mmCIF file of C-alpha atoms in Angstrom:
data_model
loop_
_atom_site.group_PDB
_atom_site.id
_atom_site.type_symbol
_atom_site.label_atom_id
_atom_site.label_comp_id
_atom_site.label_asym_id
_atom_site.label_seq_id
_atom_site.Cartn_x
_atom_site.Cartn_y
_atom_site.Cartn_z
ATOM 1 C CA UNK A 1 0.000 0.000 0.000
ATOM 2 C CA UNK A 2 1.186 3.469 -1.073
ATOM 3 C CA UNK A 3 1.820 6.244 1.942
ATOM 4 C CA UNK A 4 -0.401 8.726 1.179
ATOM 5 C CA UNK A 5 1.579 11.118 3.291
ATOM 6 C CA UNK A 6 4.058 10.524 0.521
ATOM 7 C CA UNK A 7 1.936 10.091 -2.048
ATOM 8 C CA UNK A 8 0.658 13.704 -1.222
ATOM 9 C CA UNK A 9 4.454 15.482 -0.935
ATOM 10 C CA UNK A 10 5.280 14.185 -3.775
ATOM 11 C CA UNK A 11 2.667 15.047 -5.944
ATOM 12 C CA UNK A 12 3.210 18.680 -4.609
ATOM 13 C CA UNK A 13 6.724 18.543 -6.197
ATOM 14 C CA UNK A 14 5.516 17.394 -9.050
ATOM 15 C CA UNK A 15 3.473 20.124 -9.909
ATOM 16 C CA UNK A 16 5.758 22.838 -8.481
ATOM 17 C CA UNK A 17 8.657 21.270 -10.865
ATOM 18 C CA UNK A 18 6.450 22.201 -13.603
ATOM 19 C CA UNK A 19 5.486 25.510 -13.240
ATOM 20 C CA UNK A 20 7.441 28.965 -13.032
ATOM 21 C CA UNK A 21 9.407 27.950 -16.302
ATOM 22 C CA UNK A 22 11.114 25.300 -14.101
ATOM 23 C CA UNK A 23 12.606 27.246 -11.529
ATOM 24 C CA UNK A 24 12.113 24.679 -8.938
ATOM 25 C CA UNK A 25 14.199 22.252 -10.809
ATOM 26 C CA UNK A 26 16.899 25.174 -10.393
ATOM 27 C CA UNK A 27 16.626 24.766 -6.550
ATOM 28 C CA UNK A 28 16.713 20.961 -6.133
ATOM 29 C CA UNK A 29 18.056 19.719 -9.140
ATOM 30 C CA UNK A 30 17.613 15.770 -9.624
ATOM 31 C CA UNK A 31 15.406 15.556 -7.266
ATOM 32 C CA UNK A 32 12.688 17.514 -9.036
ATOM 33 C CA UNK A 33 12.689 15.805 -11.591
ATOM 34 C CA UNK A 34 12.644 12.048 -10.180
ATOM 35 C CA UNK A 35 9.890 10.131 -10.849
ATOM 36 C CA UNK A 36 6.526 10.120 -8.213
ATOM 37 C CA UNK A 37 7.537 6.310 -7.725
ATOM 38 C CA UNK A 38 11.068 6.802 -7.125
ATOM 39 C CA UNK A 39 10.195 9.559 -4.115
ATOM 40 C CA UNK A 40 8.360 7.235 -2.887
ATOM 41 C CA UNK A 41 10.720 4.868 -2.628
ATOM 42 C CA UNK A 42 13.139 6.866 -1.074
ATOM 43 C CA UNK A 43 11.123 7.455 1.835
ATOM 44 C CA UNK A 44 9.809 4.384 2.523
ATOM 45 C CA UNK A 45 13.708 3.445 2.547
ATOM 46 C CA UNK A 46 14.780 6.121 5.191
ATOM 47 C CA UNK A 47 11.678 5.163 7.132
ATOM 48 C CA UNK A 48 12.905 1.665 7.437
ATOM 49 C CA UNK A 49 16.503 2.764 8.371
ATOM 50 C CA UNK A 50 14.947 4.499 10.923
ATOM 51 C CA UNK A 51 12.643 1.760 12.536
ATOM 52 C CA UNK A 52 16.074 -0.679 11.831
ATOM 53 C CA UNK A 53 18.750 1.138 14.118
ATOM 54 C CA UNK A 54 15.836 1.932 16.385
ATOM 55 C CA UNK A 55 15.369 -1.495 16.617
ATOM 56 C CA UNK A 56 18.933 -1.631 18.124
ATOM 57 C CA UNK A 57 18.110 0.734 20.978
ATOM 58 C CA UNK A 58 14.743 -0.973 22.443
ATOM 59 C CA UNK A 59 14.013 -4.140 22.953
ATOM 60 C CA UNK A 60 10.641 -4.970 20.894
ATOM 61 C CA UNK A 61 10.053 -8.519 22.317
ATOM 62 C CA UNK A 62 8.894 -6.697 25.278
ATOM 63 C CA UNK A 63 5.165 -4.774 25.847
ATOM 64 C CA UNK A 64 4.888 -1.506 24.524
ATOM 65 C CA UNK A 65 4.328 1.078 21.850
ATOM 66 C CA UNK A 66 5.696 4.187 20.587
ATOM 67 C CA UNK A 67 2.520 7.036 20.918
ATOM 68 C CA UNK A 68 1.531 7.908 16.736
ATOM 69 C CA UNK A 69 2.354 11.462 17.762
ATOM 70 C CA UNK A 70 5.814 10.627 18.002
ATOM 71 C CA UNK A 71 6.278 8.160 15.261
ATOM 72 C CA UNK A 72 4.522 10.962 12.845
ATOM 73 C CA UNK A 73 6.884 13.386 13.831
ATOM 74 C CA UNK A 74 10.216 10.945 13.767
ATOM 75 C CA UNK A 75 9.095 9.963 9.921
ATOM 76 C CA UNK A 76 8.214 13.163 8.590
ATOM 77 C CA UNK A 77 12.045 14.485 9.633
ATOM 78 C CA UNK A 78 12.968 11.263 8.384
ATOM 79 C CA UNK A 79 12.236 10.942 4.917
ATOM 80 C CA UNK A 80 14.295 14.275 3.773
ATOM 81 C CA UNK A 81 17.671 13.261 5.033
ATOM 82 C CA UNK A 82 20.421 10.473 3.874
ATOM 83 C CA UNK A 83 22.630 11.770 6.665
ATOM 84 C CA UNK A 84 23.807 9.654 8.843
ATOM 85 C CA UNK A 85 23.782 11.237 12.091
ATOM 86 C CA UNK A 86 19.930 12.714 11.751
ATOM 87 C CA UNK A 87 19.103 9.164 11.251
ATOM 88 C CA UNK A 88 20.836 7.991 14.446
ATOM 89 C CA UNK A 89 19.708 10.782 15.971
ATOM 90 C CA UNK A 90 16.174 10.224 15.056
ATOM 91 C CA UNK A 91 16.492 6.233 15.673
ATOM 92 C CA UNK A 92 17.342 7.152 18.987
ATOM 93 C CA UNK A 93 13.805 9.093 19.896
ATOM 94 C CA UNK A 94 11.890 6.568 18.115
ATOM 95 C CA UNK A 95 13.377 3.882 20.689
ATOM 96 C CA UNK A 96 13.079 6.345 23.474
ATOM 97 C CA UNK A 97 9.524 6.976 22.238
ATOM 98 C CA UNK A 98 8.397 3.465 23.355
ATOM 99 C CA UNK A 99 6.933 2.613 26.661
ATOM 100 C CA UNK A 100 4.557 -0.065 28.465
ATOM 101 C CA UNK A 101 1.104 1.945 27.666
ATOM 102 C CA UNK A 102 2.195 4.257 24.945
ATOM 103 C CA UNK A 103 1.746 7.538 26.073
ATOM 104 C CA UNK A 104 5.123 9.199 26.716
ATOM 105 C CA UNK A 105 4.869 12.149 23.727
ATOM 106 C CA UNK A 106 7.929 13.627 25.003
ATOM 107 C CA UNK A 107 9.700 12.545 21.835
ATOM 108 C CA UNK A 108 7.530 14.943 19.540
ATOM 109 C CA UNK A 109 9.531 17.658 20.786
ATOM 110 C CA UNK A 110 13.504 15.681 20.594
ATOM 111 C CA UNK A 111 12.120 15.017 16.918
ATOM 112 C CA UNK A 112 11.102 18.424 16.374
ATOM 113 C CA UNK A 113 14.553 19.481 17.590
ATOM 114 C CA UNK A 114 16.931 16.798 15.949
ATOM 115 C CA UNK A 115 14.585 18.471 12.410
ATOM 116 C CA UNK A 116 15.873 21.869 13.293
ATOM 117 C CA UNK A 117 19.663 20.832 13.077
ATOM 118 C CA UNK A 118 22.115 20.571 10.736
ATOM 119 C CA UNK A 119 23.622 17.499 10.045
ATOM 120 C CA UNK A 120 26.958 19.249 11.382
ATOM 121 C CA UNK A 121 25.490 20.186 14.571
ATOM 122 C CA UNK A 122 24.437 16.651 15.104
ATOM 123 C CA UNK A 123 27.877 15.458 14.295
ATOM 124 C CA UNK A 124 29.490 18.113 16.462
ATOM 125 C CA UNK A 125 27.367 17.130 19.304
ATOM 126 C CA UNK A 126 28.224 13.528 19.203
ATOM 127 C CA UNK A 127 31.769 14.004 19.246
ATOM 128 C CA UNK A 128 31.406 16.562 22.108
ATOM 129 C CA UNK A 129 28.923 15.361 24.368
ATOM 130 C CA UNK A 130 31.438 11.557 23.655
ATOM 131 C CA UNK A 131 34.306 12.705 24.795
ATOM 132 C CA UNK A 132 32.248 14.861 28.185
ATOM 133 C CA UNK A 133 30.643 11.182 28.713
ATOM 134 C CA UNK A 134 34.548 9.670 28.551
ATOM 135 C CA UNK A 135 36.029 12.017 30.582
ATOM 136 C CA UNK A 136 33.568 12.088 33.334
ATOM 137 C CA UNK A 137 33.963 8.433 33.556
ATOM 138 C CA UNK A 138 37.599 8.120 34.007
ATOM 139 C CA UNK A 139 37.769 11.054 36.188
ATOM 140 C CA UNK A 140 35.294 8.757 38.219
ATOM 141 C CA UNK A 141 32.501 11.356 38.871
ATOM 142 C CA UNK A 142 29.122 10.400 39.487
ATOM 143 C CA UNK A 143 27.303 13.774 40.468
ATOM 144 C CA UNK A 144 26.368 15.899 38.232
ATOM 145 C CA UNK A 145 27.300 18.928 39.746
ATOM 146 C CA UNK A 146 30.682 17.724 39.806
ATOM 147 C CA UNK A 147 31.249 18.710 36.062
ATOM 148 C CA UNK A 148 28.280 20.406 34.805
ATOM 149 C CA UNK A 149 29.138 23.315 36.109
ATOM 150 C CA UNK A 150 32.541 23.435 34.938
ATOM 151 C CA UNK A 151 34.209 24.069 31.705
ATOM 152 C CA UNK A 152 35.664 21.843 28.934
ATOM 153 C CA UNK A 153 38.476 22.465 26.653
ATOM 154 C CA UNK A 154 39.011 20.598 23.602
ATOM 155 C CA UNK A 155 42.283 21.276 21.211
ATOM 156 C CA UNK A 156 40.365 22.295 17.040
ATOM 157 C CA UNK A 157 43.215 20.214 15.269
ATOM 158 C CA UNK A 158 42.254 17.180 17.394
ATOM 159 C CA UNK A 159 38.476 18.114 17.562
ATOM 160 C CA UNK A 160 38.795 18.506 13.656
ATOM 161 C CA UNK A 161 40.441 14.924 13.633
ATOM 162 C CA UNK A 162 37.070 13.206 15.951
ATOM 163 C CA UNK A 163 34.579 14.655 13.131
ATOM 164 C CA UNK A 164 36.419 13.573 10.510
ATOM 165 C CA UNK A 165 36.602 16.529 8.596
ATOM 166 C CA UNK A 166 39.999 18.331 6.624
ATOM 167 C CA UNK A 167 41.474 21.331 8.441
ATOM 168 C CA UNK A 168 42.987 23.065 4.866
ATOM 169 C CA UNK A 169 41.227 26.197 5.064
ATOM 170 C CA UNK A 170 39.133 29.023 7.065
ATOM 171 C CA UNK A 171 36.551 27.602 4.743
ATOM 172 C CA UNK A 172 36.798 24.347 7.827
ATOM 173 C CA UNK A 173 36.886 26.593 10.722
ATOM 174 C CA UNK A 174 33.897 28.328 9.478
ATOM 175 C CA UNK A 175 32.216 25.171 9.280
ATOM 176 C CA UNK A 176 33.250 23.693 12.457
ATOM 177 C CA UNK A 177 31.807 27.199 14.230
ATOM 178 C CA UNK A 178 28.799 27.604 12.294
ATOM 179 C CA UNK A 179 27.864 23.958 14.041
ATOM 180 C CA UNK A 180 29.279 25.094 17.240
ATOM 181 C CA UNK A 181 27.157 28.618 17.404
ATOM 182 C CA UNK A 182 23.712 26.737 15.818
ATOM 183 C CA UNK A 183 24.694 23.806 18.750
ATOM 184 C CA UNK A 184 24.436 27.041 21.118
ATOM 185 C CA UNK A 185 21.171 28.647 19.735
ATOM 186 C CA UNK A 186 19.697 25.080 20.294
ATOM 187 C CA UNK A 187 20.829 25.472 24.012
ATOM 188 C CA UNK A 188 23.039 22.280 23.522
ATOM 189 C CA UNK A 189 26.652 24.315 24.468
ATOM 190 C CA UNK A 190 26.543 27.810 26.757
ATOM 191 C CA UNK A 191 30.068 29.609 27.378
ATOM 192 C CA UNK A 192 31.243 29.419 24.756
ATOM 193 C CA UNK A 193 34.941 30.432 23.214
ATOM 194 C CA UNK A 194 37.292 29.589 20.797
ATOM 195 C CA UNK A 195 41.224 30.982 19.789
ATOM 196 C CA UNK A 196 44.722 30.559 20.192
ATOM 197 C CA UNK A 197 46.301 29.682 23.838
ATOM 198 C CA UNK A 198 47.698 32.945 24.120
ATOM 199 C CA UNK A 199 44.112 34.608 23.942
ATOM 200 C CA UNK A 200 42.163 32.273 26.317
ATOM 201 C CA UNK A 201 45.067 32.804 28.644
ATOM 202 C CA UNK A 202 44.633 36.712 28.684
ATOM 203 C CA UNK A 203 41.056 37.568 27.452
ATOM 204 C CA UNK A 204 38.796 34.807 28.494
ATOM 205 C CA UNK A 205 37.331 35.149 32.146
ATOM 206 C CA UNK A 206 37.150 31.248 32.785
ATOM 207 C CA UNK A 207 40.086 30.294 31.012
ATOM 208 C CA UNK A 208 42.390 33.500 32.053
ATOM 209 C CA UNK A 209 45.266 32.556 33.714
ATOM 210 C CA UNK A 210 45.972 28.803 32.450
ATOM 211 C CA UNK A 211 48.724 28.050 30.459
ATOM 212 C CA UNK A 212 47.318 27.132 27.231
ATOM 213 C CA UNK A 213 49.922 26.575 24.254
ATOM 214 C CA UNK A 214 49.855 29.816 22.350
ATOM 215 C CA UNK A 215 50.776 28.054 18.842
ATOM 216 C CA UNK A 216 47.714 26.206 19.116
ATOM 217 C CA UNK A 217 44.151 26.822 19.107
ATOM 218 C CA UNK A 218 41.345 25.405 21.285
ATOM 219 C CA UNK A 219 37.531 25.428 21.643
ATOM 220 C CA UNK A 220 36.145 25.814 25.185
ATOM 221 C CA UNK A 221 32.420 25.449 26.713
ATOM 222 C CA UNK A 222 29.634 24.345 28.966
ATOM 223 C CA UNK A 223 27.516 21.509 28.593
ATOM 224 C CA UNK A 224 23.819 21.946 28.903
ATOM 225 C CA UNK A 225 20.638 19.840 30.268
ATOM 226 C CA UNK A 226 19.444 20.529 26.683
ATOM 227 C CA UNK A 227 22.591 18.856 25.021
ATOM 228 C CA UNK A 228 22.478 16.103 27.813
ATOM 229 C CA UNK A 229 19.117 14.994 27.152
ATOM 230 C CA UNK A 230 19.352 15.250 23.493
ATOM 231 C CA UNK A 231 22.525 12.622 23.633
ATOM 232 C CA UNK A 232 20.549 10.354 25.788
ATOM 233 C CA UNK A 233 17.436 10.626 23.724
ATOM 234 C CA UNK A 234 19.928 10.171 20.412
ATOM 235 C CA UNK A 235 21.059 6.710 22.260
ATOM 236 C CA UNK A 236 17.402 5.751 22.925
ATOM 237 C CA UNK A 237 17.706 6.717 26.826
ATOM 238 C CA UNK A 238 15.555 9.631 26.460
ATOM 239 C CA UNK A 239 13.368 8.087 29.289
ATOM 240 C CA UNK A 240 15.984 7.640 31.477
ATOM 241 C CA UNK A 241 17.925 10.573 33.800
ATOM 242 C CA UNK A 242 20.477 13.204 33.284
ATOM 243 C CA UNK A 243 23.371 11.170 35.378
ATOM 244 C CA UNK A 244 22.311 8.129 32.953
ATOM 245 C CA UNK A 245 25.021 9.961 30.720
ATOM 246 C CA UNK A 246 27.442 9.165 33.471
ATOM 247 C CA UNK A 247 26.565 5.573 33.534
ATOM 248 C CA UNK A 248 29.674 3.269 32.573
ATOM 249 C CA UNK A 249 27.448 0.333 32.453
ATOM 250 C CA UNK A 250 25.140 1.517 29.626
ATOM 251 C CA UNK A 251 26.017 1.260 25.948
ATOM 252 C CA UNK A 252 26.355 3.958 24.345
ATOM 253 C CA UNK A 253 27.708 2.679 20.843
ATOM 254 C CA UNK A 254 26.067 4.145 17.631
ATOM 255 C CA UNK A 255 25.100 1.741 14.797
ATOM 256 C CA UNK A 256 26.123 3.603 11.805
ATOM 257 C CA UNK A 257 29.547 3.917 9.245
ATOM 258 C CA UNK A 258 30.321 7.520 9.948
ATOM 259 C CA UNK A 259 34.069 6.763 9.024
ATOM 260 C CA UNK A 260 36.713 7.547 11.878
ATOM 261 C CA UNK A 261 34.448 10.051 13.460
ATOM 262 C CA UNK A 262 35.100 9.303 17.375
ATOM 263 C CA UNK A 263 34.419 10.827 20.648
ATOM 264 C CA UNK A 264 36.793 14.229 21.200
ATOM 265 C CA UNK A 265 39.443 14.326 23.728
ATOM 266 C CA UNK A 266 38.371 16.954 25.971
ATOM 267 C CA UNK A 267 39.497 18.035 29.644
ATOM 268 C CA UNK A 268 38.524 20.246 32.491
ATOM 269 C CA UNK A 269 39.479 23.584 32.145
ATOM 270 C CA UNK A 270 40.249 23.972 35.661
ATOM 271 C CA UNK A 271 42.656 20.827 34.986
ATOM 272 C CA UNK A 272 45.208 23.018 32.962
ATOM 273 C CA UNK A 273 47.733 24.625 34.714
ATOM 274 C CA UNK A 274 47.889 28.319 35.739
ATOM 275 C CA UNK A 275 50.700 30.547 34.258
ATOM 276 C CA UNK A 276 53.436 30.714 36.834
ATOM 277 C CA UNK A 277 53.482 34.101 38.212
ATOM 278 C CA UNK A 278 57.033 36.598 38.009
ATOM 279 C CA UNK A 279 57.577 37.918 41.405
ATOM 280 C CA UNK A 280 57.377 42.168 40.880
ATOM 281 C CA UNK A 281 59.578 44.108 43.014
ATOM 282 C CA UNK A 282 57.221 44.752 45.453
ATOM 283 C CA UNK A 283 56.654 41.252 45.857
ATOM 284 C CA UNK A 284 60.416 40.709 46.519
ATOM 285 C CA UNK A 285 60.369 43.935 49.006
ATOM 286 C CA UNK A 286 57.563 42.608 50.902
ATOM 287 C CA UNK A 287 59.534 39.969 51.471
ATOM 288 C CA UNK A 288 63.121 40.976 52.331
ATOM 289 C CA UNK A 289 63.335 41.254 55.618
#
């Protein structure tokens, strides 16, 4: 049986392919021009990928259902993206979605959210919220006001090296920032900064003072209770609390080929040592006796 949700989207761009002279075909391309059959097709094949790694996150042998709000909204993001991450991402509410009577709706908003992103800010958060989830766990912490309320450092040549992506040109650091400042629109990072050593050492008020290497350049911020839950919902813990993040003995392992993209080596700011201080002559006055 044919969707008729699809049927109906992609009969729209159909008609809109043929009209103003073409122009839409100008905008999208191939895809305008793709047969009705073929679109449909497409969908129904990211709406499987999405109930398969969901499948992954939940265990379906067990009673439950996901609420038709949620699944609506998980599908409809669904079926315009090929990119990896949104489909993990979106994998991961579906799963979270389910419960014993099928009411929990809370996903409608995750999916909503996870829509609103960029496939970079997806992969950006991954890598970040990773490494926070490593680093808390062998620094052994287990409260989250331990490290929530502190700051995390992360070196851009290595950060560039867990997303996987080239670092040739300013063309990349745009790129990597763009994610970063849509990441903290989204209230997934707060406190943010970014620049060489020498400049967090001076300028920044939570990183003034450390010795950062000045020939290298480093991205620095908060994590949020926004980014938190959207990682947990992304693994299909959505249901579960904010320390579940914390949690050494839950998997967190994504099921997709997203190349050598891994979790980023971050670090407490407050771990990096402060600048050693010159004594001033009045220093060494004060203490002569």
């Amino acid at each position: 049986m044919v969707d008729p949700i699809a049927t109906a989207a992609v009969g729209a761009v159909g008609e809109l392919s043929k009209s103003a002279g073409g122009l839409l075909n100008k905008w999208l391309g191939p895809v305008a021009e793709e047969s009705a059959q073929n679109l449909v097709k497409r969908y129904r094949r990211r709406v499987e990928r999405i109930a398969q790694r969901g499948e992954k996150k939940t265990n379906l042998e067990s009673p439950g259902a996901v609420p038709l709000r949620v699944a609506a909204a998980v599908f409809e993001k669904a079926q315009w993206s090929d990119d990896e991450f949104v489909a993990e991402y979106l994998s991961g509410v579906l799963a979270s979605g389910r419960s014993n009577d099928g009411e929990n709706d809370a996903g409608v908003s995750w999916a909503a959210l996870v829509g609103r992103m960029s496939a970079d800010q997806l992969r950006l958060h991954y890598v970040l919220y990773s490494g926070v989830r490593a680093r808390v766990i062998a620094d052994g912490l287990h409260t989250l006001w331990d490290w929530t309320t502190r700051h995390f450092v992360v070196d851009v040549e290595g950060l560039f090296d867990s997303l996987d992506w080239p670092l040739k040109e300013d063309a990349h650091l745009h790129r990597l920032y763009e994610a970063a400042y849509g990441l903290e629109r989204e209230d997934c990072l707060t406190e943010m900064s970014h620049g060489d050593g020498d400049y967090l050492s001076r300028v920044v008020s939570y990183t003034k003072g450390r010795a950062f290497d000045a020939q290298r350049a480093f991205f620095v911020f908060r994590v949020t209770a926004t980014g938190i839950k959207l990682f947990l919902n992304g693994h299909g813990y959505g249901q579960k609390w904010y320390s579940a993040i914390e949690d050494s003995d839950l998997e967190f392992t994504s099921h997709f080929d997203a190349g050598t993209t891994s979790a980023a080596t971050v670090s407490f700011v407050d771990s990096v040592p402060r600048v050693a201080q010159t004594p001033t002559v009045q220093d060494i006055s004060a203490s002569t006796p």
